XYZ file of N, CA and C in Angstrom:
339
model
N -56.840 20.471 -0.467
C -55.850 19.915 -1.358
C -55.633 18.440 -1.053
N -55.551 17.657 -2.090
C -55.324 16.223 -1.934
C -53.835 15.952 -1.794
N -53.505 15.077 -0.857
C -52.106 14.728 -0.657
C -51.729 13.580 -1.584
N -50.445 13.576 -1.973
C -49.937 12.496 -2.812
C -49.883 11.215 -1.986
N -50.108 10.067 -2.610
C -50.044 8.808 -1.844
C -48.638 8.586 -1.283
N -48.588 7.991 -0.111
C -47.322 7.720 0.567
C -46.745 6.426 0.010
N -45.478 6.476 -0.402
C -44.828 5.287 -0.951
C -44.355 4.383 0.180
N -43.984 3.151 -0.191
C -43.504 2.190 0.792
C -42.203 2.667 1.444
N -41.319 3.295 0.668
C -40.063 3.792 1.230
C -40.304 4.903 2.240
N -41.284 5.756 1.967
C -41.601 6.813 2.917
C -42.182 6.235 4.193
N -42.999 5.166 4.064
C -43.547 4.524 5.249
C -42.443 3.894 6.087
N -41.491 3.225 5.428
C -40.393 2.610 6.164
C -39.523 3.664 6.831
N -39.330 4.795 6.166
C -38.512 5.862 6.746
C -39.185 6.432 7.986
N -40.524 6.482 7.982
C -41.245 6.998 9.140
C -41.218 6.000 10.292
N -41.210 4.708 9.986
C -41.258 3.680 11.017
C -39.904 3.409 11.659
N -38.835 3.448 10.876
C -37.533 3.093 11.438
C -36.753 4.356 11.825
N -36.233 4.366 13.045
C -35.466 5.542 13.485
C -34.014 5.452 13.024
N -33.797 5.215 11.737
C -32.446 5.041 11.192
C -31.767 6.397 11.023
N -30.577 6.493 11.530
C -29.790 7.711 11.385
C -29.009 7.644 10.082
N -28.898 8.737 9.347
C -28.070 8.715 8.146
C -26.607 8.516 8.521
N -25.817 7.922 7.642
C -24.411 7.688 7.967
C -23.659 9.001 8.145
N -22.743 8.981 9.080
C -21.940 10.183 9.305
C -20.865 10.262 8.239
N -20.631 11.424 7.683
C -19.614 11.544 6.630
C -18.214 11.335 7.183
N -17.363 10.717 6.369
C -15.971 10.495 6.746
C -15.138 11.702 6.335
N -14.060 11.960 7.027
C -13.165 13.023 6.587
C -12.587 12.717 5.215
N -12.225 13.744 4.486
C -11.676 13.566 3.137
C -10.396 12.752 3.205
N -10.260 11.813 2.289
C -9.062 10.984 2.223
C -9.144 9.714 3.036
N -10.115 9.593 3.935
C -10.249 8.376 4.733
C -11.040 7.358 3.947
N -10.548 6.131 3.890
C -11.153 5.080 3.095
C -11.920 4.123 3.976
N -13.064 3.669 3.504
C -13.837 2.681 4.252
C -13.235 1.312 4.001
N -12.884 0.614 5.063
C -12.307 -0.709 4.902
C -12.555 -1.517 6.160
N -12.682 -2.821 5.971
C -12.753 -3.709 7.121
C -11.332 -4.011 7.546
N -11.034 -3.779 8.809
C -9.689 -4.021 9.321
C -9.786 -4.895 10.554
N -8.759 -5.731 10.739
C -8.710 -6.545 11.943
C -8.039 -5.744 13.057
N -7.787 -6.389 14.194
C -7.198 -5.689 15.328
C -5.781 -5.199 15.049
N -5.090 -5.828 14.105
C -3.724 -5.430 13.765
C -3.686 -4.306 12.739
N -4.847 -3.912 12.202
C -4.898 -2.842 11.226
C -4.761 -3.304 9.785
N -4.730 -4.607 9.556
C -4.620 -5.139 8.190
C -5.993 -5.189 7.545
N -6.061 -4.880 6.258
C -7.328 -4.912 5.538
C -7.731 -6.365 5.303
N -8.959 -6.701 5.677
C -9.435 -8.076 5.563
C -10.715 -8.149 4.741
N -10.909 -7.227 3.809
C -12.084 -7.277 2.951
C -12.094 -8.574 2.169
N -13.274 -9.096 1.912
C -13.379 -10.334 1.165
C -13.035 -10.133 -0.300
N -13.317 -8.954 -0.836
C -13.062 -8.697 -2.253
C -12.453 -7.308 -2.403
N -11.293 -7.249 -2.991
C -10.666 -5.983 -3.338
C -10.656 -5.888 -4.854
N -11.337 -4.903 -5.425
C -11.404 -4.829 -6.886
C -10.036 -4.565 -7.500
N -9.809 -5.141 -8.687
C -8.564 -4.939 -9.418
C -8.813 -3.982 -10.564
N -7.750 -3.318 -10.990
C -7.824 -2.452 -12.161
C -6.902 -3.016 -13.223
N -7.332 -2.891 -14.470
C -6.501 -3.316 -15.581
C -5.289 -2.401 -15.649
N -4.103 -2.973 -15.700
C -2.877 -2.172 -15.739
C -2.746 -1.415 -17.050
N -3.343 -1.920 -18.119
C -3.207 -1.294 -19.434
C -4.201 -0.156 -19.633
N -5.426 -0.296 -19.112
C -6.467 0.691 -19.383
C -6.988 1.405 -18.149
N -6.609 0.981 -16.959
C -7.090 1.532 -15.683
C -8.590 1.355 -15.471
N -9.204 0.423 -16.171
C -10.612 0.122 -15.932
C -10.714 -0.914 -14.828
N -11.809 -0.847 -14.069
C -12.033 -1.857 -13.041
C -12.336 -3.201 -13.692
N -11.791 -4.240 -13.112
C -12.052 -5.599 -13.584
C -13.156 -6.172 -12.705
N -14.309 -6.509 -13.288
C -15.411 -7.046 -12.474
C -15.032 -8.366 -11.807
N -15.701 -8.666 -10.724
C -15.405 -9.881 -9.963
C -15.701 -11.141 -10.765
N -16.688 -11.096 -11.647
C -17.102 -12.276 -12.391
C -16.429 -12.400 -13.758
N -15.450 -11.558 -14.052
C -14.770 -11.666 -15.342
C -13.741 -12.785 -15.268
N -13.963 -13.828 -16.037
C -13.086 -14.995 -15.993
C -11.962 -14.928 -17.017
N -11.976 -13.939 -17.899
C -10.928 -13.811 -18.905
C -9.750 -12.980 -18.450
N -9.859 -12.331 -17.293
C -8.778 -11.480 -16.794
C -7.670 -12.325 -16.178
N -6.444 -11.831 -16.281
C -5.294 -12.512 -15.676
C -4.508 -11.511 -14.842
N -3.803 -12.039 -13.861
C -2.904 -11.225 -13.047
C -1.535 -11.888 -13.073
N -0.526 -11.111 -13.419
C 0.839 -11.623 -13.511
C 1.694 -10.992 -12.433
N 2.445 -11.806 -11.716
C 3.428 -11.320 -10.763
C 4.802 -11.633 -11.340
N 5.523 -10.602 -11.740
C 6.854 -10.785 -12.319
C 7.895 -10.532 -11.245
N 8.681 -11.569 -10.949
C 9.665 -11.484 -9.876
C 10.887 -10.671 -10.279
N 11.427 -9.947 -9.317
C 12.652 -9.169 -9.513
C 13.843 -10.072 -9.166
N 14.886 -10.038 -9.990
C 16.071 -10.858 -9.733
C 17.287 -9.953 -9.610
N 18.318 -10.470 -8.932
C 19.560 -9.708 -8.808
C 20.507 -10.055 -9.949
N 21.741 -9.593 -9.860
C 22.711 -9.798 -10.940
C 23.037 -11.270 -11.176
N 22.956 -12.069 -10.127
C 23.284 -13.491 -10.271
C 22.080 -14.325 -10.705
N 20.926 -13.709 -10.876
C 19.747 -14.426 -11.338
C 18.899 -15.008 -10.228
N 19.111 -14.593 -8.985
C 18.330 -15.098 -7.858
C 17.157 -14.169 -7.571
N 16.055 -14.765 -7.192
C 14.844 -14.014 -6.861
C 15.068 -13.233 -5.575
N 14.742 -11.920 -5.602
C 15.005 -11.055 -4.448
C 13.835 -10.978 -3.476
N 12.695 -11.546 -3.834
C 11.524 -11.458 -2.962
C 10.598 -10.318 -3.352
N 11.023 -9.476 -4.268
C 10.184 -8.381 -4.743
C 9.565 -8.777 -6.082
N 8.395 -8.222 -6.366
C 7.749 -8.523 -7.637
C 6.898 -7.347 -8.084
N 6.613 -7.325 -9.371
C 5.724 -6.345 -9.983
C 4.445 -7.074 -10.370
N 3.303 -6.474 -10.075
C 2.021 -7.082 -10.377
C 1.361 -6.345 -11.533
N 0.907 -7.083 -12.516
C 0.182 -6.541 -13.653
C -1.120 -7.315 -13.792
N -2.212 -6.605 -13.998
C -3.515 -7.233 -14.241
C -3.991 -6.809 -15.619
N -4.427 -7.765 -16.411
C -4.933 -7.488 -17.751
C -6.372 -7.969 -17.848
N -7.251 -7.074 -18.296
C -8.670 -7.400 -18.416
C -8.895 -8.359 -19.578
N -10.001 -9.057 -19.526
C -10.324 -10.038 -20.546
C -10.547 -9.438 -21.922
N -11.081 -8.203 -21.977
C -11.334 -7.634 -23.307
C -10.043 -7.240 -24.001
N -8.983 -6.927 -23.242
C -7.668 -6.655 -23.842
C -7.112 -7.956 -24.422
N -7.266 -9.040 -23.684
C -6.786 -10.338 -24.159
C -7.589 -10.810 -25.362
N -8.900 -10.575 -25.355
C -9.753 -11.019 -26.446
C -9.423 -10.281 -27.748
N -9.040 -9.012 -27.636
C -8.681 -8.243 -28.826
C -7.273 -8.547 -29.308
N -6.536 -9.352 -28.572
C -5.184 -9.732 -28.992
C -4.152 -8.660 -28.744
N -4.411 -7.775 -27.773
C -3.494 -6.674 -27.496
C -2.725 -6.847 -26.198
N -2.867 -7.983 -25.545
C -2.221 -8.146 -24.242
C -0.702 -8.150 -24.352
N -0.165 -8.737 -25.427
C 1.285 -8.772 -25.606
C 1.849 -7.368 -25.770
N 1.218 -6.560 -26.613
C 1.685 -5.189 -26.828
C 1.522 -4.344 -25.569
N 0.424 -4.527 -24.848
C 0.205 -3.775 -23.610
C 1.219 -4.162 -22.542
N 1.499 -5.446 -22.426
C 2.472 -5.894 -21.435
C 3.874 -5.391 -21.780
N 4.235 -5.384 -23.071
C 5.526 -4.818 -23.471
C 5.619 -3.345 -23.104
N 4.526 -2.596 -23.325
C 4.512 -1.174 -22.989
C 4.656 -0.974 -21.484
N 3.939 -1.758 -20.692
C 4.011 -1.632 -19.240
C 5.404 -1.976 -18.716
N 6.006 -3.019 -19.253
C 7.354 -3.402 -18.834
C 8.373 -2.337 -19.226
N 8.214 -1.732 -20.394
C 9.117 -0.678 -20.837
C 8.989 0.559 -19.948
N 7.752 0.886 -19.543
C 7.537 2.032 -18.663
C 8.190 1.838 -17.305
N 8.258 0.610 -16.827
C 8.883 0.323 -15.525
C 10.383 0.082 -15.637
N 10.905 0.099 -16.849
C 12.330 -0.121 -17.040
C 12.734 -1.578 -16.989
N 11.790 -2.487 -17.160
C 12.102 -3.914 -17.102
C 12.351 -4.524 -18.474
N 12.062 -3.770 -19.540
C 12.225 -4.278 -20.885
C 12.794 -3.148 -21.740
N 13.836 -3.474 -22.499
C 14.414 -2.476 -23.409
C 14.247 -2.940 -24.830
N 14.078 -1.991 -25.708
C 13.960 -2.284 -27.134
C 15.251 -1.820 -27.800
N 16.026 -2.759 -28.328
C 17.280 -2.396 -28.996
C 17.002 -2.239 -30.484
N 17.657 -1.256 -31.088
C 17.446 -1.019 -32.515
C 18.573 -1.568 -33.339
């Protein structure tokens, strides 16, 4: 019987004694952390707040808004809400309606009749 030709990947697998990665326990996330335990990844992907789709790193039409929380006297409390809107939502002209919906869901905007 004739054997099938050996591919380059099979040759590399035979030459390198590489161990397969060990599986992580369920719920544990892979992240680069410093000695203090803070995540220091160079890129953390964002999700569109309106559609829950991932926003690619090279999308230049996406925006991120940080809306500050204020107290009764109108002073900034140091807390904020973050909203990210993908470029295709903005291009379709739906960002205003989506942002109104998101603010209403968080109780930051009321619609009076």
